[in-house]
Amino acid sequence: MQPKIAIVGAARSTKLLAPYGDSGWTIWSLSPRNERELPRHDAWFELHSLAHRARYGIYYQWLKTQPLVYMQDADPEFPGSVAYPKDAMLARFGSQFFTSTPAWMLALAITRQPAAIGVWGVEGVDDLGSQRPGLLHFIWVARALGIEVVLPEGCKLTKPEPLYGYET
């Protein structure tokens, strides 16, 4: 059976709706807001620079105890760290749509060719409005490749943008 990959962000609206009790799903997560709130996770993603991570204090210490953490580079200070395959992702998908950590996660999930990719706790809303296009792009790529994409009811990613010129 092909695996299923759940990507769990920090949006409170849907993050606890992910299929934590279903062993057919591998749970990938991120964010210091999730470190102790999720029932389980199988891989963690912290793609910010070391200087950026250092300001998180307790989260920084917690990351050191995780068995699998995707980072920019493997770091001996984090025994479970592995380098995220950035160059391979850029070679396959180009550089235009890596607008957030969940976008990087979606790209990697696509390369694993799972039966399904689910996205919980990710709304694509940020201060600059720049995350949504990348997330929607990788969701479209997954679907085009025949990968089922599961989005929870009420997720803002399920709401289409107004049709330019036709809707206001």
Short mmCIF file of C-alpha atoms in Angstrom, two decimals:
data_model
loop_
_atom_site.label_atom_id
_atom_site.label_comp_id
_atom_site.label_asym_id
_atom_site.label_seq_id
_atom_site.Cartn_x
_atom_site.Cartn_y
_atom_site.Cartn_z
CA MET A 1 0.00 0.00 0.00
CA GLN A 2 1.32 3.45 -0.89
CA PRO A 3 1.84 5.71 2.08
CA LYS A 4 -0.13 8.87 2.75
CA ILE A 5 1.59 12.03 3.96
CA ALA A 6 -0.12 14.53 6.25
CA ILE A 7 1.41 18.00 6.36
CA VAL A 8 0.42 19.75 9.57
CA GLY A 9 0.96 23.46 10.04
CA ALA A 10 0.23 25.63 13.05
CA ALA A 11 -3.17 27.10 12.16
CA ARG A 12 -5.43 26.25 15.08
CA SER A 13 -8.48 26.02 12.84
CA THR A 14 -7.62 22.57 11.45
CA LYS A 15 -4.30 21.27 12.79
CA LEU A 16 -5.87 18.91 15.33
CA LEU A 17 -8.12 17.38 12.63
CA ALA A 18 -5.20 15.54 10.96
CA PRO A 19 -5.36 11.71 10.96
CA TYR A 20 -3.07 11.17 13.97
CA GLY A 21 -4.74 7.88 14.91
CA ASP A 22 -4.41 6.36 11.43
CA SER A 23 -1.09 4.53 11.00
CA GLY A 24 -1.53 4.70 7.23
CA TRP A 25 -0.61 8.37 7.40
CA THR A 26 2.91 9.69 8.01
CA ILE A 27 2.68 12.99 9.88
CA TRP A 28 5.05 15.81 8.92
CA SER A 29 4.94 18.99 10.96
CA LEU A 30 6.67 22.28 11.69
CA SER A 31 6.56 25.37 13.90
CA PRO A 32 7.37 26.04 17.53
CA ARG A 33 3.60 26.45 18.02
CA ASN A 34 3.23 22.70 17.42
CA GLU A 35 6.14 21.26 19.38
CA ARG A 36 4.05 19.91 22.25
CA GLU A 37 0.49 20.23 20.92
CA LEU A 38 0.25 17.45 18.34
CA PRO A 39 -0.67 13.87 19.28
CA ARG A 40 2.19 12.59 17.10
CA HIS A 41 4.58 13.44 14.29
CA ASP A 42 6.97 11.33 12.24
CA ALA A 43 9.14 14.08 10.78
CA TRP A 44 9.73 17.73 11.63
CA PHE A 45 10.72 20.57 9.33
CA GLU A 46 12.75 23.56 10.50
CA LEU A 47 14.12 25.22 7.40
CA HIS A 48 15.01 28.60 8.89
CA SER A 49 18.66 29.52 9.31
CA LEU A 50 20.57 28.64 12.46
CA ALA A 51 20.58 32.31 13.48
CA HIS A 52 16.78 32.39 13.15
CA ARG A 53 16.33 29.16 15.15
CA ALA A 54 18.53 30.34 18.00
CA ARG A 55 15.95 32.89 19.11
CA TYR A 56 13.42 30.16 19.93
CA GLY A 57 15.11 28.98 23.16
CA ILE A 58 13.11 26.00 24.49
CA TYR A 59 12.00 25.06 20.97
CA TYR A 60 15.66 25.00 19.92
CA GLN A 61 16.41 22.53 22.74
CA TRP A 62 13.35 20.44 21.88
CA LEU A 63 14.49 20.14 18.25
CA LYS A 64 17.68 18.47 19.47
CA THR A 65 15.60 15.58 20.85
CA GLN A 66 13.66 14.87 17.65
CA PRO A 67 14.52 11.70 15.71
CA LEU A 68 14.00 13.25 12.24
CA VAL A 69 14.29 16.96 11.52
CA TYR A 70 14.69 18.34 8.01
CA MET A 71 16.95 21.38 8.17
CA GLN A 72 18.91 23.44 5.67
CA ASP A 73 21.93 21.29 6.55
CA ALA A 74 22.51 18.30 8.80
CA ASP A 75 23.91 19.66 12.04
CA PRO A 76 25.68 17.51 14.67
CA GLU A 77 24.09 19.67 17.36
CA PHE A 78 20.76 18.15 16.23
CA PRO A 79 21.33 14.36 16.09
CA GLY A 80 18.15 13.72 14.11
CA SER A 81 18.81 16.40 11.52
CA VAL A 82 19.04 15.69 7.83
CA ALA A 83 19.66 18.15 5.03
CA TYR A 84 16.54 19.07 3.12
CA PRO A 85 17.19 18.18 -0.57
CA LYS A 86 16.83 21.77 -1.75
CA ASP A 87 18.88 21.42 -4.94
CA ALA A 88 16.88 18.39 -6.07
CA MET A 89 13.60 20.21 -5.41
CA LEU A 90 14.75 23.30 -7.31
CA ALA A 91 15.94 21.15 -10.22
CA ARG A 92 12.57 19.40 -10.43
CA PHE A 93 10.15 22.24 -9.67
CA GLY A 94 12.01 25.52 -10.36
CA SER A 95 12.34 28.30 -7.81
CA GLN A 96 9.15 30.30 -8.24
CA PHE A 97 6.80 28.62 -5.76
CA PHE A 98 8.81 27.90 -2.60
CA THR A 99 6.96 30.53 -0.59
CA SER A 100 6.80 28.80 2.81
CA THR A 101 7.96 25.76 4.73
CA PRO A 102 4.70 23.93 3.86
CA ALA A 103 5.46 24.57 0.16
CA TRP A 104 8.87 22.89 0.59
CA MET A 105 7.11 20.05 2.44
CA LEU A 106 4.55 19.62 -0.35
CA ALA A 107 7.30 19.43 -2.97
CA LEU A 108 9.16 16.73 -1.04
CA ALA A 109 5.93 14.83 -0.44
CA ILE A 110 5.18 14.86 -4.17
CA THR A 111 8.57 13.26 -4.90
CA ARG A 112 7.67 10.39 -2.54
CA GLN A 113 4.68 9.54 -4.81
CA PRO A 114 2.24 8.85 -1.99
CA ALA A 115 -1.34 7.73 -2.51
CA ALA A 116 -2.47 10.96 -0.85
CA ILE A 117 -1.16 14.18 0.60
CA GLY A 118 -3.27 15.89 3.24
CA VAL A 119 -2.81 19.44 4.45
CA TRP A 120 -4.09 20.45 7.89
CA GLY A 121 -3.28 23.57 9.88
CA VAL A 122 -2.10 25.41 6.78
CA GLU A 123 -4.15 28.34 5.56
CA GLY A 124 -1.75 30.09 3.18
CA VAL A 125 -2.35 33.39 4.91
CA ASP A 126 0.58 35.51 5.99
CA ASP A 127 1.36 39.18 6.47
CA LEU A 128 2.66 39.57 2.92
CA GLY A 129 0.12 37.35 1.19
CA SER A 130 2.94 35.46 -0.48
CA GLN A 131 2.42 31.91 0.83
CA ARG A 132 -0.87 31.01 -0.87
CA PRO A 133 0.35 30.91 -4.51
CA GLY A 134 3.12 28.43 -3.71
CA LEU A 135 0.83 26.17 -1.71
CA LEU A 136 -1.82 26.15 -4.42
CA HIS A 137 0.82 25.48 -7.07
CA PHE A 138 2.12 22.36 -5.33
CA ILE A 139 -1.43 21.16 -4.62
CA TRP A 140 -2.13 21.52 -8.34
CA VAL A 141 1.10 19.64 -9.23
CA ALA A 142 0.19 16.80 -6.87
CA ARG A 143 -3.28 16.49 -8.37
CA ALA A 144 -1.89 16.65 -11.92
CA LEU A 145 0.35 13.70 -11.04
CA GLY A 146 -2.63 11.70 -9.81
CA ILE A 147 -1.96 12.16 -6.10
CA GLU A 148 -5.11 12.62 -4.05
CA VAL A 149 -5.01 15.87 -2.08
CA VAL A 150 -7.01 16.02 1.15
CA LEU A 151 -7.94 19.44 2.53
CA PRO A 152 -10.13 19.76 5.62
CA GLU A 153 -13.51 21.41 5.43
CA GLY A 154 -13.20 25.09 6.20
CA CYS A 155 -9.55 25.34 5.13
CA LYS A 156 -8.94 28.68 3.44
CA LEU A 157 -6.99 26.89 0.70
CA THR A 158 -10.30 25.40 -0.50
CA LYS A 159 -11.76 28.85 -1.18
CA PRO A 160 -10.96 30.04 -4.71
CA GLU A 161 -9.73 33.50 -5.48
CA PRO A 162 -12.29 35.77 -7.20
CA LEU A 163 -12.23 35.38 -10.98
CA TYR A 164 -10.41 38.42 -12.31
CA GLY A 165 -12.69 40.60 -14.38
CA TYR A 166 -15.81 38.61 -13.48
CA GLU A 167 -16.03 38.74 -9.71
CA THR A 168 -15.17 41.44 -7.24
#
